């Protein structure tokens, strides 16, 4: 509900009849006094923001000389410095905080989460409208790990891809891949803007688990969020991943999940015709539309645990749907590591894949995981070879297969060559 | 100047003679334009160290070349030499004695360019484009530090083809800065690591990013005793974070500020937000300059937390910036930084490097 401004000022004339929320009036006030550092900080900010709706909320203009910096107020508090977020406090009434996932939380935490989610929504709006660089990871609060579903590509990397494609006369696939990435981003942003219950749960687990993970939080909570950059990926990935989602969720189909992902990877040539270019851009760890579980498993992976690829994460940014909630901690191991179970969506099918990626890009662009994709991916699957011939691999991929474990970000998209499998 | 092919046509005197020629806005600040500027986007700029008499400017560009100019006190710029890579040059730096220039390129190598002999040899190899390169001069060792998109940080003794040390990064290296004994590396996925370089380079601390979006550039600043004490980190979201390594009061001392955003006279209308492409600290005053994709540069005083100046808007983004060793010259490069993708890339558009007198404008504001 909207927070009643008049109540905050102490002069609501409807009292209990008021249709807006009177925070603290329900006996939750006691909880709020507690100095939970984060929440009290947030609450304070909350009061500030809400009351600011009636005062002129101006970002101190940073464009005149010797003006104090707008952001100077936002120091180490776990709050974002967009103080005009007060304007959006009312917007998300559909949160349904009274519903299940949050029922167990104290009012303080509920408030925090509400703020967090509101902040995310606001940030997404700003991100969209501002024309800023879209291929960036994002975290809702400064110190927290990244939210899944966003890739990090620097302008230089993108430009290098452009140049490489230009020289190999393959500009169209570059354009396709960029279009895919853009669609992916847009979907994710829309998803985050129109928070339904499932995305909320995912987000919160994203943020929370990241916090719990202390040390890894920084690097790894985030690193998991990288999506496939490659264009062909979104296409296949979404389809196959969608299919795999459910299997993965039930924790059974890890093998299928992993096999699903190479499907996407098999498409890498679509993106990097020379396949060598994929190194710069294909930061592998797939997008986790689904919050933490995959992340944590991948996190453990990155931290030198034996778990192999982070591919177990079928989570795909464009998928607005169901989320694995934390039950899935399948240590994504040898199945993929040895590559043997990689049901072949191997790269040799690349050319057919390229053809595939185009039409599906359109459907994907509509942000629906259409069943047609699923159908076609399964058809596609049957065509392919299980292993990649060694000469079709790039140097980097070969190196990855030869090393003891995969390095996150370099996980090859193609199945390994037969010779390298030690079974 | 046959070294660089056709001259720019603006004369070698370097003084600005624009304004009358065209109505374009490529130099609204009427700064000195460097002659024979590169043919493609400029990715990096670097001035010579104080050990070299005079000022020499090095620029690396996406045309695969590295160019060197002598900048005279009159403002005249004389092209001196050029070297090529087989891929776009992403970063350049000088050795401490000013005799060598190190260049890092997308061709996955880094080269050492001996200026006196005009020879360049390869000194480093990575598995992916090399994004940053810095020279480290420690009392007991000297080396070149290269950061790459292959997620490693390698240290090279220029005489050997094997790195002295390899450090793993959590993600691709996006930017780095070195002021002995401190080095900061910012990576993809908002990674941030500080290294200490005494004895041998080792990881000092991993820092949780104070910014919410992708890291773009980083620069270390020093305290009054000339010791590196913190860094400024810029992101693609028009924001810079000032972060001290060991502040007495982190909550108060560390802060972020917004910059390179379009003027929101109406605060409810969406602003345009631009990436911060480069940050440089004035070597004497300790004030900083930021350049952004919006085609402006700004000077700031981080201690007084105020803005000192913002430039007019250039018609292209400003992709790199640099101060000379005594802080008298501020160089900035106007060229497309890919911030809006390939659609806005115009290979015909000229790229410029401008030089501005920085002695006065960057004086710190007295703290009120």
mmCIF file of C-alpha atoms in Angstrom, chain A residues 66-69 72, chain B residues 244 255 287 300-308 363-368:
data_model
loop_
_atom_site.group_PDB
_atom_site.id
_atom_site.type_symbol
_atom_site.label_atom_id
_atom_site.label_comp_id
_atom_site.label_asym_id
_atom_site.label_seq_id
_atom_site.Cartn_x
_atom_site.Cartn_y
_atom_site.Cartn_z
ATOM 1 C CA UNK A 66 31.123 24.867 -7.102
ATOM 2 C CA UNK A 67 27.992 23.066 -6.264
ATOM 3 C CA UNK A 68 28.237 20.284 -3.817
ATOM 4 C CA UNK A 69 28.142 16.992 -5.487
ATOM 5 C CA UNK A 72 27.807 13.439 -1.461
ATOM 6 C CA UNK B 244 40.117 5.632 0.298
ATOM 7 C CA UNK B 255 31.548 8.928 -1.550
ATOM 8 C CA UNK B 287 42.223 17.768 -8.238
ATOM 9 C CA UNK B 300 36.555 18.454 -9.701
ATOM 10 C CA UNK B 301 37.983 19.018 -6.291
ATOM 11 C CA UNK B 302 37.401 15.879 -4.328
ATOM 12 C CA UNK B 303 38.391 17.327 -0.983
ATOM 13 C CA UNK B 304 36.083 20.254 -1.192
ATOM 14 C CA UNK B 305 33.610 17.998 -2.990
ATOM 15 C CA UNK B 306 32.853 20.549 -5.591
ATOM 16 C CA UNK B 307 32.954 20.838 -9.278
ATOM 17 C CA UNK B 308 35.453 23.303 -10.611
ATOM 18 C CA UNK B 363 43.530 24.867 -8.540
ATOM 19 C CA UNK B 364 41.652 23.441 -5.644
ATOM 20 C CA UNK B 365 38.808 25.327 -4.145
ATOM 21 C CA UNK B 366 39.402 26.327 -0.579
ATOM 22 C CA UNK B 367 37.269 24.245 1.645
ATOM 23 C CA UNK B 368 34.512 26.334 3.077
#
